[in-house]
Amino acid sequence: VGAMGALAAEIAPHLAPGCTVTDVGSVKQAVVAAVAPHLPEGVHFIPGHPMAGTEYSGPRSGFATLFVNRWWLLTPGDTPRAAVDQLTLLLKAMGAKVNEMTPEHHDQVVAVVSHAPHLIAYTMVGVADHLAQVSNSEVIEYSASGFRDFTRIAASDPTMWRDVFLTNKDAVLDILGRFAEELFVLQRAIRMGDGDHLFDYFTRTRAIRRGIIEAGQDTAAPDFGRAVSK
Amino acid sequence: VGAMGALAAEIAPHLAPGCTVTDVGSVKQAVVAAVAPHLPEGVHFIPGHPMAGTEYSGPRSGFATLFVNRWWLLTPGDTPRAAVDQLTLLLKAMGAKVNEMTPEHHDQVVAVVSHAPHLIAYTMVGVADHLAQVSNSEVIEYSASGFRDFTRIAASDPTMWRDVFLTNKDAVLDILGRFAEELFVLQRAIRMGDGDHLFDYFTRTRAIRRGIIEAGQDTAAPDFGRAVSK
């Protein structure tokens, strides 16, 4: 983010009035704070976040359909409608679906659907790596029982994720705090042998999976389609 | 497990000397404790755990290659080698890979690679379901950013998973305790802005993913192959 501010200051004198500046970062409040003050009057700043990509990164990890049917979130603030519509046309031409929200709300949404799950996956893989009583080769061999899904997420780019957590600190810490609370309640249910609590909790979470499949956001194929094809 | 003991007591009078009894449960110490006391002298009890299947359950969720290249763990104890070899032949004929270990070690291994990841996924999906500031429809729409992997795991059968956590209590609570510790250390690093700690942690966990791909336990295709094909 410091680097983004410096970059904004560097390009600022060369920006013509009426042109649009956007970005593709995973966090929006910090980008607004770093970039907006440097841009001259009359330049439109429309922060953006394409929610696309895989656990791989860099230019060689792109592919032609990268943005097809994927959300591209914009936080245009009070930018004139014409400039936002122009950018939206460009993004839709790449196949993306576009939605607008405030930077604050964006950062809360991604903390839930992306940032917290990534930190949790990194943590679980780190725990497995530390264990003395179960060897790493056993963790690797028997990973197909759920753990390997975590390792894919935890294989994402360390530099990018370091910066995500440092710049979306408040929203991420809020979600992680709630997560730890819920985890402790479930741990306690296990310790006390409260099977009804566990059963009710596990039943409720199934509804969200059904919603995701019905919304076309994931496949209904067992094990993401891995199981049968293997 | 109570039901398993009752079942063992019921079949016991009808078991011929020299026959083998096995099971397919996810936890082994509790099964040994419940079943073994009921079986008559001369009957071989070889607890087993096929690490196969998907988030779907029941007879209609089976398929012809369900066990192909999947591990089937046995905890034969001091069962005569001939009986273990006979069962192993049957399992290998279904395509499974067979390994033997103690019930104690089995329960520790699955707590790491399967049980704890499932509870963590259930927890994260429950947190998202509870949030007031981010709607469930937003969680569903934007789930492709990591969260949807958790929802697949958290869509598994509630009855089975309730019983898994209640019967593998000690090993699961041990792993969850370690997980909470690591999570708090990472939360603190985020709060204190310790980017170096985050970067080092995220770099280390990548090695396990590489090991899993090299061992043939998962695909190297980006996003499990979902991203490009969609």
XYZ file of C-alpha atoms in Angstrom:
460
model
C 0.000 0.000 0.000
C 2.915 2.331 0.671
C 4.170 1.414 -2.778
C 0.735 2.161 -4.251
C 0.775 5.663 -2.778
C 4.221 6.282 -4.232
C 3.089 4.987 -7.605
C 0.006 7.218 -7.538
C 2.203 10.233 -6.749
C 4.496 9.310 -9.629
C 1.780 8.964 -12.286
C -0.338 11.879 -11.026
C 1.343 14.667 -13.087
C 0.810 12.654 -16.275
C -2.930 12.003 -15.874
C -5.235 13.993 -18.169
C -8.456 15.427 -16.708
C -11.382 13.036 -17.268
C -9.299 9.851 -17.348
C -10.082 6.930 -15.037
C -7.688 5.214 -12.629
C -8.575 1.798 -11.226
C -6.781 -1.049 -9.455
C -7.212 -4.789 -8.855
C -6.289 -5.151 -5.173
C -8.062 -7.461 -2.698
C -8.616 -4.707 -0.100
C -10.297 -1.397 -0.875
C -10.284 1.001 2.099
C -6.503 0.980 2.345
C -6.151 1.562 -1.390
C -8.525 4.510 -1.310
C -6.577 6.023 1.577
C -3.222 5.519 -0.159
C -4.077 6.513 -3.723
C -6.917 9.061 -3.699
C -5.000 11.939 -2.063
C -2.397 11.898 -4.862
C -4.752 12.054 -7.844
C -5.399 15.461 -9.420
C -8.830 17.111 -9.594
C -10.874 15.815 -12.549
C -9.320 12.328 -12.582
C -11.797 9.533 -11.722
C -10.594 6.946 -9.238
C -12.683 3.750 -9.245
C -11.146 1.094 -6.991
C -11.851 -2.438 -8.231
C -11.454 -6.049 -7.142
C -11.748 -8.900 -9.651
C -12.669 -11.991 -7.587
C -10.980 -14.385 -9.943
C -7.778 -16.383 -10.068
C -6.439 -19.573 -8.551
C -3.814 -20.610 -6.025
C -1.210 -19.811 -8.697
C -0.022 -16.273 -9.404
C 1.945 -14.240 -11.914
C 1.327 -13.520 -15.615
C 1.812 -17.162 -16.639
C -1.095 -18.221 -14.424
C -3.640 -16.296 -16.499
C -5.990 -17.910 -19.005
C -8.526 -16.647 -21.560
C -11.617 -17.275 -19.420
C -10.119 -15.973 -16.161
C -12.878 -13.397 -15.616
C -15.821 -15.165 -17.246
C -18.778 -15.302 -14.824
C -16.601 -14.034 -11.990
C -17.499 -11.026 -9.876
C -15.588 -7.759 -10.300
C -16.471 -5.494 -7.383
C -16.170 -1.709 -7.727
C -16.192 0.884 -4.942
C -16.780 4.045 -6.996
C -17.892 6.364 -4.174
C -19.129 9.605 -5.748
C -17.370 9.129 -9.088
C -19.554 10.414 -11.970
C -21.854 7.713 -13.360
C -20.501 8.060 -16.913
C -16.985 7.072 -15.817
C -18.273 4.087 -13.812
C -20.431 2.933 -16.744
C -17.443 3.153 -19.094
C -15.273 0.968 -16.830
C -18.156 -1.460 -16.283
C -18.498 -1.929 -20.043
C -14.810 -2.854 -20.281
C -15.066 -5.377 -17.444
C -18.232 -6.962 -18.815
C -16.556 -7.293 -22.197
C -14.055 -9.585 -20.433
C -16.972 -11.695 -19.189
C -17.070 -10.379 -15.628
C -20.171 -9.668 -13.534
C -19.936 -6.205 -11.936
C -21.312 -5.017 -8.617
C -20.818 -1.789 -6.652
C -20.553 -1.239 -2.912
C -18.741 0.944 -0.403
C -15.059 0.213 0.357
C -16.039 -0.521 3.987
C -18.631 -3.107 3.018
C -16.338 -4.648 0.417
C -13.645 -5.205 3.022
C -16.137 -6.873 5.380
C -17.489 -9.175 2.656
C -14.070 -10.373 1.515
C -12.936 -10.858 5.118
C -15.675 -13.498 5.405
C -15.604 -15.222 2.038
C -11.883 -15.014 1.338
C -9.488 -13.558 3.906
C -10.523 -15.457 7.051
C -10.833 -18.806 5.218
C -7.326 -18.313 3.825
C -5.826 -17.584 7.238
C -7.617 -20.573 8.734
C -6.342 -22.841 5.974
C -2.788 -21.567 6.439
C -3.136 -22.209 10.181
C -4.397 -25.793 9.815
C -1.623 -26.667 7.380
C 0.906 -25.101 9.762
C -0.421 -27.216 12.646
C -0.028 -30.396 10.603
C 3.501 -29.375 9.669
C 4.419 -28.954 13.365
C 3.079 -32.249 14.707
C 5.599 -34.671 16.088
C 3.282 -37.664 16.601
C 2.054 -37.674 12.978
C 4.751 -37.446 10.322
C 4.611 -35.092 7.345
C 4.664 -38.086 5.021
C 1.516 -39.418 6.708
C -0.132 -35.997 6.413
C 0.689 -36.006 2.722
C -0.351 -39.607 2.041
C -3.698 -39.359 3.824
C -4.475 -35.767 2.833
C -7.421 -36.675 0.595
C -9.690 -36.910 3.648
C -10.396 -33.161 3.706
C -6.997 -31.698 4.528
C -5.857 -31.391 0.903
C -8.573 -28.786 0.230
C -6.911 -26.638 2.898
C -3.470 -27.107 1.380
C -4.619 -25.750 -1.986
C -5.806 -22.525 -0.357
C -2.660 -22.392 1.778
C -0.506 -22.606 -1.362
C -1.467 -19.086 -2.427
C 1.112 -16.331 -2.885
C 2.681 -15.429 0.513
C 3.529 -11.843 -0.439
C 0.017 -11.014 -1.582
C -1.583 -12.638 1.462
C 0.777 -10.964 3.907
C -0.319 -7.619 2.447
C -4.009 -8.568 2.450
C -3.975 -9.338 6.172
C -1.955 -6.238 7.070
C -4.232 -3.910 5.087
C -7.607 -5.454 6.000
C -6.596 -5.899 9.626
C -9.776 -4.724 11.369
C -12.295 -6.719 9.340
C -10.124 -9.863 9.407
C -9.546 -9.674 13.179
C -13.279 -9.208 13.708
C -14.103 -12.380 11.761
C -11.287 -14.370 13.353
C -12.546 -13.329 16.803
C -16.016 -14.619 15.954
C -14.493 -17.777 14.499
C -12.520 -18.501 17.687
C -15.675 -18.033 19.782
C -17.666 -20.484 17.664
C -14.790 -22.944 17.617
C -14.580 -22.898 21.410
C -18.321 -23.518 21.718
C -17.991 -26.557 19.430
C -14.874 -27.770 21.273
C -16.816 -27.544 24.508
C -19.708 -29.517 22.975
C -17.233 -32.243 21.987
C -15.674 -32.262 25.467
C -19.076 -32.396 27.188
C -20.423 -35.001 24.757
C -23.237 -32.687 23.593
C -24.169 -34.551 20.406
C -27.398 -32.598 19.852
C -25.513 -29.308 19.627
C -23.057 -30.756 17.118
C -25.808 -32.329 15.016
C -27.846 -29.097 14.874
C -24.788 -27.039 13.932
C -23.714 -29.458 11.188
C -27.246 -29.549 9.785
C -27.541 -25.767 9.564
C -24.320 -25.286 7.613
C -25.543 -27.613 4.850
C -28.093 -25.014 3.735
C -25.347 -22.583 2.682
C -23.737 -25.235 0.476
C -27.078 -25.849 -1.226
C -27.442 -22.087 -1.837
C -23.983 -21.915 -3.422
C -24.740 -24.787 -5.775
C -28.151 -23.340 -6.680
C -26.535 -19.949 -7.373
C -24.169 -21.637 -9.832
C -21.128 -20.674 -7.731
C -19.892 -24.258 -7.436
C -20.394 -27.712 -8.856
C -22.727 -30.244 -7.234
C -20.400 -33.029 -8.419
C -19.071 -35.089 -5.488
C -15.645 -33.930 -4.268
C -15.603 -31.124 -6.908
C -15.719 -33.868 -9.535
C -12.348 -35.245 -8.421
C -13.727 -38.433 -6.866
C -15.284 -40.127 -9.846
C -12.863 -39.003 -12.528
C -9.756 -40.097 -10.663
C -20.607 -46.986 19.087
C -23.188 -48.193 21.622
C -25.113 -49.578 18.674
C -21.962 -51.298 17.401
C -21.464 -53.082 20.698
C -25.086 -54.247 20.657
C -24.684 -55.444 17.076
C -21.501 -57.320 17.958
C -23.291 -59.021 20.869
C -26.131 -59.971 18.540
C -24.004 -61.559 15.825
C -21.487 -63.157 18.194
C -23.323 -66.502 18.712
C -23.536 -66.985 14.955
C -19.835 -66.455 14.136
C -17.880 -69.588 13.216
C -14.347 -70.006 14.593
C -11.774 -68.679 12.115
C -14.026 -66.139 10.465
C -13.053 -62.471 10.223
C -15.078 -59.461 11.411
C -14.169 -55.991 10.163
C -15.818 -52.545 10.040
C -15.538 -49.319 8.061
C -15.789 -46.641 10.768
C -13.743 -43.411 10.856
C -12.513 -43.931 14.429
C -10.782 -47.105 15.601
C -10.054 -47.078 19.366
C -13.742 -46.656 20.252
C -14.721 -49.453 17.859
C -12.165 -51.831 19.335
C -13.439 -51.061 22.840
C -17.084 -51.560 21.850
C -16.827 -54.636 19.629
C -13.856 -56.777 20.694
C -15.242 -57.844 24.113
C -18.307 -59.400 22.457
C -16.544 -61.552 19.869
C -15.951 -65.230 20.686
C -12.518 -66.856 20.934
C -11.158 -67.816 17.506
C -12.937 -65.062 15.593
C -10.567 -62.519 14.025
C -11.461 -58.859 14.508
C -9.654 -56.523 12.086
C -10.931 -52.954 12.407
C -10.715 -51.038 9.121
C -11.160 -47.528 7.742
C -11.545 -46.933 4.003
C -10.466 -43.293 3.439
C -12.756 -42.821 0.479
C -16.040 -41.132 -0.253
C -17.295 -37.631 -0.849
C -19.479 -35.050 0.893
C -22.467 -37.209 -0.130
C -23.512 -40.306 1.807
C -25.767 -43.341 1.569
C -25.817 -46.256 -0.880
C -26.737 -44.065 -3.859
C -23.531 -42.042 -3.406
C -21.314 -45.006 -4.234
C -19.586 -45.482 -7.592
C -17.514 -48.223 -9.192
C -14.112 -46.605 -8.582
C -14.871 -45.462 -5.016
C -11.885 -47.287 -3.518
C -9.447 -47.159 -6.426
C -6.106 -45.716 -5.276
C -7.592 -44.761 -1.910
C -6.096 -45.813 1.405
C -7.824 -48.493 3.506
C -6.240 -48.454 6.947
C -6.329 -51.564 9.123
C -5.611 -51.828 12.848
C -5.197 -55.614 13.183
C -3.421 -55.683 16.553
C -2.245 -59.271 17.168
C -4.634 -60.896 14.681
C -2.943 -63.860 12.909
C -1.143 -62.806 9.722
C -3.135 -65.225 7.518
C -6.434 -63.512 8.388
C -4.998 -60.038 7.774
C -3.531 -61.154 4.443
C -6.884 -62.589 3.382
C -8.749 -59.332 4.126
C -5.991 -57.303 2.468
C -6.403 -59.323 -0.727
C -10.120 -58.521 -0.793
C -9.519 -54.792 -0.286
C -6.787 -54.648 -2.921
C -9.106 -56.400 -5.355
C -11.382 -53.350 -5.000
C -8.443 -51.126 -5.938
C -7.577 -49.890 -2.439
C -4.096 -49.356 -1.015
C -3.770 -51.005 2.402
C -1.703 -49.912 5.383
C -1.575 -51.138 8.989
C -1.100 -49.187 12.215
C -2.259 -49.184 15.830
C -5.757 -47.879 16.639
C -4.181 -45.086 18.715
C -1.993 -43.881 15.873
C -4.844 -44.177 13.375
C -7.028 -41.916 15.501
C -4.266 -39.307 15.759
C -3.606 -39.335 12.005
C -7.253 -38.901 11.035
C -7.719 -36.189 13.666
C -5.163 -34.133 11.696
C -6.001 -34.926 8.081
C -9.750 -35.271 8.400
C -11.513 -34.625 11.697
C -10.038 -31.247 12.687
C -10.311 -29.839 9.112
C -13.974 -30.853 9.054
C -14.747 -29.164 12.365
C -12.911 -26.024 11.265
C -14.837 -25.929 7.993
C -18.142 -26.383 9.819
C -17.148 -23.540 12.168
C -16.218 -21.091 9.399
C -19.469 -21.762 7.538
C -21.391 -21.292 10.797
C -19.668 -17.934 11.386
C -20.663 -16.736 7.914
C -24.228 -17.871 8.517
C -24.405 -15.795 11.724
C -23.048 -12.509 10.418
C -25.418 -9.577 10.398
C -23.262 -7.102 8.457
C -22.729 -9.455 5.497
C -25.864 -11.125 4.151
C -26.139 -14.834 3.377
C -26.844 -13.969 -0.258
C -23.515 -12.097 -0.408
C -21.737 -15.031 1.218
C -23.236 -17.305 -1.422
C -22.589 -15.026 -4.398
C -18.951 -14.318 -3.534
C -18.148 -17.773 -2.162
C -15.767 -18.678 -4.972
C -12.972 -16.747 -3.246
C -12.016 -19.646 -0.974
C -15.089 -20.027 1.201
C -16.870 -22.474 -1.105
C -14.170 -25.103 -0.491
C -15.139 -24.975 3.186
C -18.834 -25.320 2.394
C -18.246 -28.573 0.518
C -16.552 -30.122 3.545
C -19.231 -28.661 5.841
C -21.945 -30.335 3.747
C -20.954 -33.798 4.976
C -23.384 -36.033 6.858
C -24.223 -34.487 10.287
C -24.965 -37.817 11.989
C -21.689 -39.401 10.971
C -19.661 -36.346 11.928
C -21.379 -35.929 15.288
C -20.364 -39.507 16.089
C -16.820 -39.026 14.794
C -16.204 -36.074 17.117
C -17.783 -37.765 20.129
C -15.788 -40.976 19.670
C -12.417 -39.442 18.738
C -12.735 -36.739 21.385
C -9.208 -36.770 22.831
C -7.270 -36.658 19.567
C -9.591 -34.050 18.045
C -9.439 -31.780 21.108
C -5.648 -32.061 21.097
C -5.428 -30.896 17.474
C -8.025 -28.147 17.950
C -6.060 -26.871 20.949
C -2.915 -26.653 18.843
C -4.896 -25.022 16.052
C -6.276 -22.319 18.372
C -2.762 -21.566 19.643
C -1.372 -21.147 16.134
C -4.362 -19.075 15.093
C -3.850 -16.706 18.014
C -0.171 -16.287 17.153
C -1.135 -15.372 13.575
C -3.926 -13.055 14.793
C -1.404 -11.309 17.001
C 1.002 -10.962 14.061
C -1.787 -9.296 12.065
C -2.661 -6.989 14.959
C 0.980 -6.019 15.518
C 1.685 -5.644 11.803
C 4.367 -8.367 11.864
C 4.567 -8.991 8.109
C 7.741 -11.070 8.322
C 6.070 -13.634 10.589
C 3.081 -13.937 8.234
C 5.295 -14.227 5.151
C 7.470 -16.946 6.708
C 4.434 -18.934 7.863
C 2.712 -18.719 4.468
C 5.903 -19.779 2.699
C 6.403 -22.855 4.868
C 2.899 -24.231 4.309
C 3.404 -24.252 0.529
C 5.858 -27.137 0.820
C 3.154 -29.491 2.093
C 0.958 -28.720 -0.930
C 3.878 -29.546 -3.231
C 4.367 -32.853 -1.402
C 0.700 -33.768 -1.840
C 0.794 -33.084 -5.565
C 4.067 -34.986 -5.969
C 2.587 -37.958 -4.057
C -0.314 -38.029 -6.528
C -2.831 -37.251 -3.760
C -4.240 -34.213 -5.570
C -4.253 -32.474 -8.911
C -1.830 -29.667 -9.736
C -4.527 -28.106 -11.930
C -5.408 -24.567 -10.749
C -8.467 -24.461 -8.444
C -8.823 -28.288 -8.650
C -9.413 -27.832 -12.385
C -12.608 -25.844 -11.798
C -11.181 -22.482 -12.900
C -10.368 -23.177 -16.523
C -13.183 -25.574 -17.325
C -15.962 -23.345 -16.005
